[in-house]
Coordinates of N, CA, C and O and ligand atoms in Angstrom, one line a residue:
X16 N 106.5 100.8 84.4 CA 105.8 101.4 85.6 C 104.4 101.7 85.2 O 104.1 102.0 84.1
X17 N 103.3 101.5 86.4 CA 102.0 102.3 86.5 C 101.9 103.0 87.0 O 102.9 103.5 87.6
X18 N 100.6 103.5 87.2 CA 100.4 104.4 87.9 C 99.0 104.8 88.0 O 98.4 105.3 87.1
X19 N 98.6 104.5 89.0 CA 96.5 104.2 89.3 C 96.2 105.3 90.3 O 97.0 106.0 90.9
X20 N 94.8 105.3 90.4 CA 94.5 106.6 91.4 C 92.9 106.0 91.7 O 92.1 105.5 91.0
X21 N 92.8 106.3 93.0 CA 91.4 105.6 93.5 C 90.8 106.4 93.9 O 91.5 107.4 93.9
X22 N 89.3 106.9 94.3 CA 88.8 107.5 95.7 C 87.3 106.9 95.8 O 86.6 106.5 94.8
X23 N 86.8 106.9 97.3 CA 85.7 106.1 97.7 C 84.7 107.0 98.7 O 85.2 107.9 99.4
X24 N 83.6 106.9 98.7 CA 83.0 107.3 100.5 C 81.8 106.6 101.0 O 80.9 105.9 100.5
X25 N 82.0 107.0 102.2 CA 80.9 105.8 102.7 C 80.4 107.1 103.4 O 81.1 108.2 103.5
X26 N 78.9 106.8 104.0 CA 78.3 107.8 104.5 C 78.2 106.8 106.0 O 78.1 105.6 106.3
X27 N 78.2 108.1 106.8 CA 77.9 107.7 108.5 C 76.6 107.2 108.9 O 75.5 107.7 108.5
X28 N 76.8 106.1 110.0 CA 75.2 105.4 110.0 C 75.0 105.0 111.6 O 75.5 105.6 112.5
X29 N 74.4 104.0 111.6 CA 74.5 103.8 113.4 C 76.1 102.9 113.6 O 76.8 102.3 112.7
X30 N 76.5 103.0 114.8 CA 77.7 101.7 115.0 C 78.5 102.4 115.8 O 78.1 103.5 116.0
X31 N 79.6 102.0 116.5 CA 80.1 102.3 117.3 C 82.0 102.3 116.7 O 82.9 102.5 117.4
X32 N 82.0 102.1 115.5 CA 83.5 102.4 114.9 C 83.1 102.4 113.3 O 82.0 102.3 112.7
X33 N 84.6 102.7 112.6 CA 84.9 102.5 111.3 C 86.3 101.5 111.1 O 87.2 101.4 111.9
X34 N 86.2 101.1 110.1 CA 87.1 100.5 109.8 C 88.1 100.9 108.6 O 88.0 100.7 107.4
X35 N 88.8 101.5 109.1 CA 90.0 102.5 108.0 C 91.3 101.8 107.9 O 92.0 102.0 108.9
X36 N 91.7 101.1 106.9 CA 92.9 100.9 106.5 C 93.1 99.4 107.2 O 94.3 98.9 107.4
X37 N 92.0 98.8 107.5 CA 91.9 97.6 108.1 C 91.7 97.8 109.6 O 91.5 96.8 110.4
X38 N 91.8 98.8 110.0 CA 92.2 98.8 111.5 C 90.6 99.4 111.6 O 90.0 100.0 110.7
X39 N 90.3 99.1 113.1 CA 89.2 99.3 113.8 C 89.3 100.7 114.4 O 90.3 101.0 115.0
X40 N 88.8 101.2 114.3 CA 89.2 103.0 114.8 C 87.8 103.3 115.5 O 86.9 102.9 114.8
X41 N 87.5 103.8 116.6 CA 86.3 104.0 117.6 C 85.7 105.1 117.1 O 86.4 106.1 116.7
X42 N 84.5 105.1 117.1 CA 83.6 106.4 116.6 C 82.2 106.4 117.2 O 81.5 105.4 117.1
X43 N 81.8 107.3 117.7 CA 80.3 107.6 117.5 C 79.5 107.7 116.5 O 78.8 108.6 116.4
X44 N 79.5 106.5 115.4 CA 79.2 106.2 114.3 C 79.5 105.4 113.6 O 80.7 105.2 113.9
X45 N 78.9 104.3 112.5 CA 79.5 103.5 111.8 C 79.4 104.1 110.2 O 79.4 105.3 110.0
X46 N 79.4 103.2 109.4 CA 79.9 103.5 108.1 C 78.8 102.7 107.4 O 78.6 101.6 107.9
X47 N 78.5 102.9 106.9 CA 76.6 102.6 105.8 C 77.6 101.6 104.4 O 78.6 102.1 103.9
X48 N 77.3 100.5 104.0 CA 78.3 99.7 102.5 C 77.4 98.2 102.8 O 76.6 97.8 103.7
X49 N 78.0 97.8 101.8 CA 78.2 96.6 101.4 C 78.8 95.6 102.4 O 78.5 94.5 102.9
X50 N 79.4 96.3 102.5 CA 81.2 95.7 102.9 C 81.2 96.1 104.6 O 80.3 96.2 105.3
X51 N 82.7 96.3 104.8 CA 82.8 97.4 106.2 C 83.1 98.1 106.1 O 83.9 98.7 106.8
X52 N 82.6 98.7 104.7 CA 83.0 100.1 104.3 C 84.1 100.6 104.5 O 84.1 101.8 104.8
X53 N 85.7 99.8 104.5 CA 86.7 100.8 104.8 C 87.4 101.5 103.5 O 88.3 101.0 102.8
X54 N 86.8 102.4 103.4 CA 87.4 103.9 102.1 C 88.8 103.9 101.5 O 89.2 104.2 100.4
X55 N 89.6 103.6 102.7 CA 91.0 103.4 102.3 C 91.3 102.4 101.5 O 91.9 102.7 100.4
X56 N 91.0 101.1 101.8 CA 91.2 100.1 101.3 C 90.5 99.7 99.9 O 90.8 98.9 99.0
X57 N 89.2 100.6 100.0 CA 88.3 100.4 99.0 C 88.9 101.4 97.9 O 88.3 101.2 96.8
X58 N 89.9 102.7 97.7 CA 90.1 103.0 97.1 C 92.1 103.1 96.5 O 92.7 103.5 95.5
X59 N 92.2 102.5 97.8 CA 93.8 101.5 97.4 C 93.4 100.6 96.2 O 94.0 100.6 95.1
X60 N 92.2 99.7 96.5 CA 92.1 98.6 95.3 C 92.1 99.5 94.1 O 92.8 99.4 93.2
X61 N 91.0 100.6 94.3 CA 91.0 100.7 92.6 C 91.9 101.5 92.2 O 91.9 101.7 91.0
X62 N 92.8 102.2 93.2 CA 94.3 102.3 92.5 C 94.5 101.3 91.8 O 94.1 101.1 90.7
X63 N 95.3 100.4 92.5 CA 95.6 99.2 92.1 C 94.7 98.4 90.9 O 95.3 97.8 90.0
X64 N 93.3 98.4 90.9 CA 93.0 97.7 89.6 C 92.8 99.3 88.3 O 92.4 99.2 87.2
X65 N 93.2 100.3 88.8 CA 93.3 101.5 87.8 C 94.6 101.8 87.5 O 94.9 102.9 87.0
X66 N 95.6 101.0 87.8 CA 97.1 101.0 87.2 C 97.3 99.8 86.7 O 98.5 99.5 86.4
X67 N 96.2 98.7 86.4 CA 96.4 97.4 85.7 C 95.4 97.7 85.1 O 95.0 96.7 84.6
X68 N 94.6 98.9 84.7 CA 93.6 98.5 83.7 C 92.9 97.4 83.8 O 93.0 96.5 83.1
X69 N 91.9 97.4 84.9 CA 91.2 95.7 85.3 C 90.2 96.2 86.0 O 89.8 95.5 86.9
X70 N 89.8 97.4 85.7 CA 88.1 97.9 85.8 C 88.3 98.6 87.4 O 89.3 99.2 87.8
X71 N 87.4 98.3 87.9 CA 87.0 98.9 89.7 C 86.9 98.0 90.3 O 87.0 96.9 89.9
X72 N 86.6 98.2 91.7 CA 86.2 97.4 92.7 C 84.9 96.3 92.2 O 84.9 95.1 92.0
X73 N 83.7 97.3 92.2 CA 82.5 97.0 91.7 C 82.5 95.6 90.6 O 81.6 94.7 90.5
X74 N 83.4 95.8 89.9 CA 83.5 94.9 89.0 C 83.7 93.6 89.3 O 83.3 92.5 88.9
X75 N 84.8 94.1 90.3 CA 85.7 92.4 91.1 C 84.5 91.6 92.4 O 84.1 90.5 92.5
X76 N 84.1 93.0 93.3 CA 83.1 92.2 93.9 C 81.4 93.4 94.1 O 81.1 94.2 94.9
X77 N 80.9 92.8 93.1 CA 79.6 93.0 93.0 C 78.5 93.5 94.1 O 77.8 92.7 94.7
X78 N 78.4 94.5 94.2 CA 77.7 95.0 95.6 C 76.0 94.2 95.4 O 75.1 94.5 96.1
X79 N 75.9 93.2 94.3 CA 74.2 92.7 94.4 C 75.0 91.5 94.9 O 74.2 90.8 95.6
X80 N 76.1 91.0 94.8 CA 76.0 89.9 95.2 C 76.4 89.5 97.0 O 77.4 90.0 97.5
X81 N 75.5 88.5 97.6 CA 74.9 88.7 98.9 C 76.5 88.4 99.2 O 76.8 89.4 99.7
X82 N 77.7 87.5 99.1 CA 78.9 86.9 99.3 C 79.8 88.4 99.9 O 80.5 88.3 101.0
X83 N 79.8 89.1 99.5 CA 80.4 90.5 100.2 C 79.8 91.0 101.2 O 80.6 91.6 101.9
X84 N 78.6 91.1 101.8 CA 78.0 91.7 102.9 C 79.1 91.6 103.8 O 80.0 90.7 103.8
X85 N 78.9 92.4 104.4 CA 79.8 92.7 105.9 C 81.2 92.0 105.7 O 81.6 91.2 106.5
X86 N 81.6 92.3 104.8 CA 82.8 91.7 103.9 C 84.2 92.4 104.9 O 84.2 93.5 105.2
X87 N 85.4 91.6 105.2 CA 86.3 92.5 105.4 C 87.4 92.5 104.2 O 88.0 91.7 103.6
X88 N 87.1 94.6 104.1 CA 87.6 94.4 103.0 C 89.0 94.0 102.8 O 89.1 93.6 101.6
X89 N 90.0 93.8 103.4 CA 91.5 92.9 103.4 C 91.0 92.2 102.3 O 91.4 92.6 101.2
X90 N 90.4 91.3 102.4 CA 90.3 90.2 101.4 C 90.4 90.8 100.0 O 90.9 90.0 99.2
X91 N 89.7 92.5 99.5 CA 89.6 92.7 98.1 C 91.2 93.3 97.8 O 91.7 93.3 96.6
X92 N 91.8 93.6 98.8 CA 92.9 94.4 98.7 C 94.0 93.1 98.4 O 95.0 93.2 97.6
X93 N 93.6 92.0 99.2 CA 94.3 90.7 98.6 C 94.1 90.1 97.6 O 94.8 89.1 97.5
X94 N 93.3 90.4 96.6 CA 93.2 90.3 95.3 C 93.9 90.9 94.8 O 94.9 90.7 94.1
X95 N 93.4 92.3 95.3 CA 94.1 93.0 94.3 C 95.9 93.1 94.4 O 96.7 93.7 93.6
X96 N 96.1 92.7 95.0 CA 97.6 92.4 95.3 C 98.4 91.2 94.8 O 99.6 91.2 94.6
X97 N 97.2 90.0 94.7 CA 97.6 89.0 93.8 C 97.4 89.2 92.0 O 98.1 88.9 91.1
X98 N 96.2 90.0 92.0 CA 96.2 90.4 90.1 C 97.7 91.4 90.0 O 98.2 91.5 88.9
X99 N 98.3 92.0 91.0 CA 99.5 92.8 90.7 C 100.7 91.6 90.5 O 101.4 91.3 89.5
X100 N 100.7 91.2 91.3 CA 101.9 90.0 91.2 C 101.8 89.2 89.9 O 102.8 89.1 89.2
X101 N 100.4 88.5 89.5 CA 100.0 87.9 88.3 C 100.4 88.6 87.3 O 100.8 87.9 86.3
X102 N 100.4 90.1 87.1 CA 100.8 90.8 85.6 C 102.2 91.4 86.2 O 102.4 92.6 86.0
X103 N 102.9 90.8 86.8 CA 104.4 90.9 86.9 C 105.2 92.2 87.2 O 106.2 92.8 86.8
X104 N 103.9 92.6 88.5 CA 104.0 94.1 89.2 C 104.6 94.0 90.9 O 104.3 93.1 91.7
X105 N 105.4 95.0 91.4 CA 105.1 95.2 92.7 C 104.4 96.4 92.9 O 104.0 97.1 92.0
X106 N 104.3 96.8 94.3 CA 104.3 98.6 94.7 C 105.5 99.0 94.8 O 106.4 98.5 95.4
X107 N 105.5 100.3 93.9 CA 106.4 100.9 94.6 C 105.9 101.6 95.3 O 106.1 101.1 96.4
X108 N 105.3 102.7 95.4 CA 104.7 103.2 96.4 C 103.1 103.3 96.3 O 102.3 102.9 95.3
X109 N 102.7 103.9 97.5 CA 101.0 104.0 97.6 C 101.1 105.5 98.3 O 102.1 105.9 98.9
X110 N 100.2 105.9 98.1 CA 99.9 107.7 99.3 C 98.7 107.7 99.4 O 98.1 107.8 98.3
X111 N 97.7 107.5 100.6 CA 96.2 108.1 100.6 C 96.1 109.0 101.6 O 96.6 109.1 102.7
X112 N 95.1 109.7 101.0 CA 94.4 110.7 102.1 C 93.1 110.4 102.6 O 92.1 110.1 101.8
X113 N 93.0 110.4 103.8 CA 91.5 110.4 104.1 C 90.8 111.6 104.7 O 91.3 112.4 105.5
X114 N 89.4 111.8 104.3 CA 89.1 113.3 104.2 C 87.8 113.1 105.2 O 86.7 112.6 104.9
X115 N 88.2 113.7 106.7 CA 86.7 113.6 107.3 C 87.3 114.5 108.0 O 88.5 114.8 108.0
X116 N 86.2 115.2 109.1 CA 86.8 116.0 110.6 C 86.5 115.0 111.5 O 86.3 115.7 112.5
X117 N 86.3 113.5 112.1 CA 86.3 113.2 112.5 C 85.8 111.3 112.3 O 84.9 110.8 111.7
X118 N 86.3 110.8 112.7 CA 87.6 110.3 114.0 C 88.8 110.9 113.1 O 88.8 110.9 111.8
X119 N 89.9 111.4 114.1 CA 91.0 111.8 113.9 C 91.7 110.2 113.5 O 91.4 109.1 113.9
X120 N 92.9 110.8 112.4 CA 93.4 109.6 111.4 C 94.7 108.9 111.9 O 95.1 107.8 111.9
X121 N 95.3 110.6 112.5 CA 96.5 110.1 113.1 C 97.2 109.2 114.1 O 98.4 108.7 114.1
X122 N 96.1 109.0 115.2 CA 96.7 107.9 116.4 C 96.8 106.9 115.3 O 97.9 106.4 115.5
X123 N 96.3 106.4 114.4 CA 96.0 105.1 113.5 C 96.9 104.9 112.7 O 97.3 103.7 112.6
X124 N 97.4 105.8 112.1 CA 97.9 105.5 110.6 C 98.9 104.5 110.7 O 99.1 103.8 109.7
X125 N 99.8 104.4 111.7 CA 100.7 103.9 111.8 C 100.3 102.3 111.6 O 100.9 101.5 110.9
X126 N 99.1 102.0 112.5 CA 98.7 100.6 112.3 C 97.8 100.4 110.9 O 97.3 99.4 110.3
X127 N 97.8 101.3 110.6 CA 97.0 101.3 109.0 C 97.7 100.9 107.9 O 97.3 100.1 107.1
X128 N 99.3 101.6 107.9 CA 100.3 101.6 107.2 C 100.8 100.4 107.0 O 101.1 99.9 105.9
X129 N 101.0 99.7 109.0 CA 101.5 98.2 109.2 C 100.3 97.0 108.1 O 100.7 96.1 107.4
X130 N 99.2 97.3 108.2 CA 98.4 96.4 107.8 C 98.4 96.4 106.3 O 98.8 95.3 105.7
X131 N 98.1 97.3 105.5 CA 98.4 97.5 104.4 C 99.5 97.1 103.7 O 99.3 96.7 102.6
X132 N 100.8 97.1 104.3 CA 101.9 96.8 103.8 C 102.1 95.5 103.9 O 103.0 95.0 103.3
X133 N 101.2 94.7 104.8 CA 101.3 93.3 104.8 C 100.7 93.2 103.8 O 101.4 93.0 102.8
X134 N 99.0 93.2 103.6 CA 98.6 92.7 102.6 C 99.1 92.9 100.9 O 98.8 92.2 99.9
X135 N 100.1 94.0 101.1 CA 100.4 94.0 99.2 C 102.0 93.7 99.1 O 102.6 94.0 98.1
X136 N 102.7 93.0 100.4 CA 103.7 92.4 100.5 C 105.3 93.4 100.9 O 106.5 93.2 101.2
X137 N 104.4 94.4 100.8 CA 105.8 95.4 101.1 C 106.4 96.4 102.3 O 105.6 96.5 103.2
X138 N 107.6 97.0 102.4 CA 108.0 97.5 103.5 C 107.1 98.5 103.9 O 106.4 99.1 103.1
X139 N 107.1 98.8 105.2 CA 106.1 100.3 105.6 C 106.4 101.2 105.0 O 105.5 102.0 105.0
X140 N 107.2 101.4 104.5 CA 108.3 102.7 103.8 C 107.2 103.0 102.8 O 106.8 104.2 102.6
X141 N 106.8 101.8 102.1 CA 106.5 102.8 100.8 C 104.9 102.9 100.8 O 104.2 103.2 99.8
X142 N 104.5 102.8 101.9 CA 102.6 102.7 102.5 C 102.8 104.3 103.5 O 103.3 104.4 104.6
X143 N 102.1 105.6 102.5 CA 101.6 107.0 103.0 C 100.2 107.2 103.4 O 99.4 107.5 102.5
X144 N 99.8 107.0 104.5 CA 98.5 107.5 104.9 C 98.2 108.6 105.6 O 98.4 108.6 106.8
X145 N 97.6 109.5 105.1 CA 98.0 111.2 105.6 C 96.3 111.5 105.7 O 95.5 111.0 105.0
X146 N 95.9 112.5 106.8 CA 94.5 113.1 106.7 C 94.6 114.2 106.6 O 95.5 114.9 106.9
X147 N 92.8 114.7 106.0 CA 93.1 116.1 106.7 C 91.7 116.4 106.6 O 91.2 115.7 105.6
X148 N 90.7 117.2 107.4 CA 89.6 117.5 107.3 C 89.1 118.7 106.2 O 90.0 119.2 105.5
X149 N 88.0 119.1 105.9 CA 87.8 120.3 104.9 C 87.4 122.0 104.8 O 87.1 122.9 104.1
X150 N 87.7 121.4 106.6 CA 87.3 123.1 107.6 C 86.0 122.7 107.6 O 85.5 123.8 108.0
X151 N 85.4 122.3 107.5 CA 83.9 122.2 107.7 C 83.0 122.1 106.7 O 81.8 122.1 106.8
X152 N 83.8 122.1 105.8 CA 83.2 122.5 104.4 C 82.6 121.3 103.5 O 83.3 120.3 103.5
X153 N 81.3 121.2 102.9 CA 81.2 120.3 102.2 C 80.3 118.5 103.0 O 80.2 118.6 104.2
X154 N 80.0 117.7 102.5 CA 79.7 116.6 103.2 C 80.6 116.0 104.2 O 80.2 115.4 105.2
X155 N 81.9 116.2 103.8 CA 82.8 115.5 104.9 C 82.7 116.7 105.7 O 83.1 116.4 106.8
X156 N 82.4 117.8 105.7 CA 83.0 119.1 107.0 C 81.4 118.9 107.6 O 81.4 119.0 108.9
X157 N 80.5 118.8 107.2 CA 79.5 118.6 107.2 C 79.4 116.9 108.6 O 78.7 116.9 109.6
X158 N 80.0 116.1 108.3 CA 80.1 115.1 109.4 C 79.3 114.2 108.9 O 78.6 113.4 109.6
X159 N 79.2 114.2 107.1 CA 78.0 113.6 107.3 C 78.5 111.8 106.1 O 77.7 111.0 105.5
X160 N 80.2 111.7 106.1 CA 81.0 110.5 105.5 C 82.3 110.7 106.0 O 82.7 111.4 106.9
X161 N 83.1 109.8 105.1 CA 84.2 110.1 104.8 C 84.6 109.5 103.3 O 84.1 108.7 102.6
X162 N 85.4 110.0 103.2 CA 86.1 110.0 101.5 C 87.5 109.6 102.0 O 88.0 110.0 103.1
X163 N 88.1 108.6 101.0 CA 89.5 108.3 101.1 C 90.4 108.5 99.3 O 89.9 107.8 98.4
X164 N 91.4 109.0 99.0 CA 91.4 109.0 97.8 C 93.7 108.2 98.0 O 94.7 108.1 98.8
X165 N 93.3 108.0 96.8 CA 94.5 107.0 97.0 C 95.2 106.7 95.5 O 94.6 106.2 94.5
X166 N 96.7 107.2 95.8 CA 97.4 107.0 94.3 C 98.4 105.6 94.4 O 98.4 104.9 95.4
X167 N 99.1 105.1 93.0 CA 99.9 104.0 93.6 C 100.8 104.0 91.9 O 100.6 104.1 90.7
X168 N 101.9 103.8 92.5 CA 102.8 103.7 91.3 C 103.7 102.2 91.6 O 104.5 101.8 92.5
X169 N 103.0 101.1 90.1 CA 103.9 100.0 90.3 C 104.7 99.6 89.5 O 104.4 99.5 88.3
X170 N 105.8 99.3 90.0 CA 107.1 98.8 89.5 C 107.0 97.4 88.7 O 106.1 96.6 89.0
X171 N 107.8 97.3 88.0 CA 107.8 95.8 87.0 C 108.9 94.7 88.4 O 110.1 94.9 88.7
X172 N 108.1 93.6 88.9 CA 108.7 93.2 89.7 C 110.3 92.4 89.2 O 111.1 91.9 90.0
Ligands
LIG4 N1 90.4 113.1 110.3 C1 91.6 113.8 110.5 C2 91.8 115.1 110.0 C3 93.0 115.7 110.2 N2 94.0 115.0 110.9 C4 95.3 115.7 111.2 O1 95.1 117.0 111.5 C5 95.9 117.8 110.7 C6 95.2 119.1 110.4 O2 94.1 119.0 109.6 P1 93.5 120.2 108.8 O3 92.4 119.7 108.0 O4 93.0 121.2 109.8 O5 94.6 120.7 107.9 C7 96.1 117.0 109.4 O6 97.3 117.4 108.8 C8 96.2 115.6 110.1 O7 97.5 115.5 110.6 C9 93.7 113.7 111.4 O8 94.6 113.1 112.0 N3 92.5 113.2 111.1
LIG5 C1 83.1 96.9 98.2 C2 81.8 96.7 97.6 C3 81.5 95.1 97.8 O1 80.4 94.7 97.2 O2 80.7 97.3 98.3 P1 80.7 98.5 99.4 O3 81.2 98.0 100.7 O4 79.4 99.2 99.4 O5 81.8 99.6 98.9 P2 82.0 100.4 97.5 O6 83.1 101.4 97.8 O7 80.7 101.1 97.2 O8 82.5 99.4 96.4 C4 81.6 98.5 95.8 C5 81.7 97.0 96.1 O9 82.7 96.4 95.4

């Protein structure tokens, strides 16, 4: 068994949603990255490449290099799901939290859960996506990102 732990944040910018956990979630704001900045998925991976010992995100795809711009992240999470199968891993499970006061996490998670569990091949069962804000406290209470942090324990397939 492994056992990896991620966390990410993107800061709020102009746009009209975010993209959390692959799913499109409406906001009075977008998300400032490379990528489409989705936090969840960006810190699922480096669970996942921090329970294979295979560096960070950063490493796999290069924020100078222009090929990621407005990237959806699915695709890094699909690596990272194939370098798990390659060193003779499944999920057993995943848990993340995402930490903002707003957009609320909950109408979503469920389609968050669904998506996720496709891309790393496994049942919804073992995909936890839980929120919670920080009373106001700090940059996320502040309104001014969001942070996603994300553990992952894998099984020898
Ligand atoms: N962005 C968020 C934040 C919170 N939730 C849900 O609300 C519950 C209460 O949050 P507190 O920070 O006040 O404890 C939390 O447990 C989540 O169920 C959410 O959906 N989206
Ligand atoms: C995902 C990458 C892709 O270039 O860029 P960003 O979308 O800015 O996201 P970050 O969480 O900073 O991770 C670094 C990069 O790998």
């Amino acid at each position: 068994m492994r056992i990896g732990q991620g966390f990410d944040v993107h800061t709020f910018g102009e746009g009209d949603h975010v993209m959390l956990g692959g799913v499109r979630v409406p906001h009075d704001h977008g998300l400032i990255a490379h990528s489409d900045g989705d936090v969840v998925i960006h810190a699922l991976c480096d669970a996942i490449f921090g329970a294979l010992a295979l560096g960070d995100i950063g490493r796999h795809f290069p924020p100078t290099q222009a090929q990621w711009r407005n990237a959806n992240s699915r695709i890094f999470l699909q690596h990272a799901a194939r370098l798990m199968r390659e060193q003779g891993y499944a999920l057993g499970n995943a848990d993340v939290t995402v930490i903002c006061e707003a957009p609320k996490v909950g109408p979503h998670a469920q389609a968050m859960r669904e998506c996720v569990a496709a891309e790393l091949g496994c049942e919804i069962g073992r995909i936890s996506i839980k929120a919670t804000t920080t009373e106001k406290l700090g940059f996320t209470g502040r309104g001014e990102g969001i942070a996603a942090q994300a553990c992952v324990l894998l099984t020898l397939a």
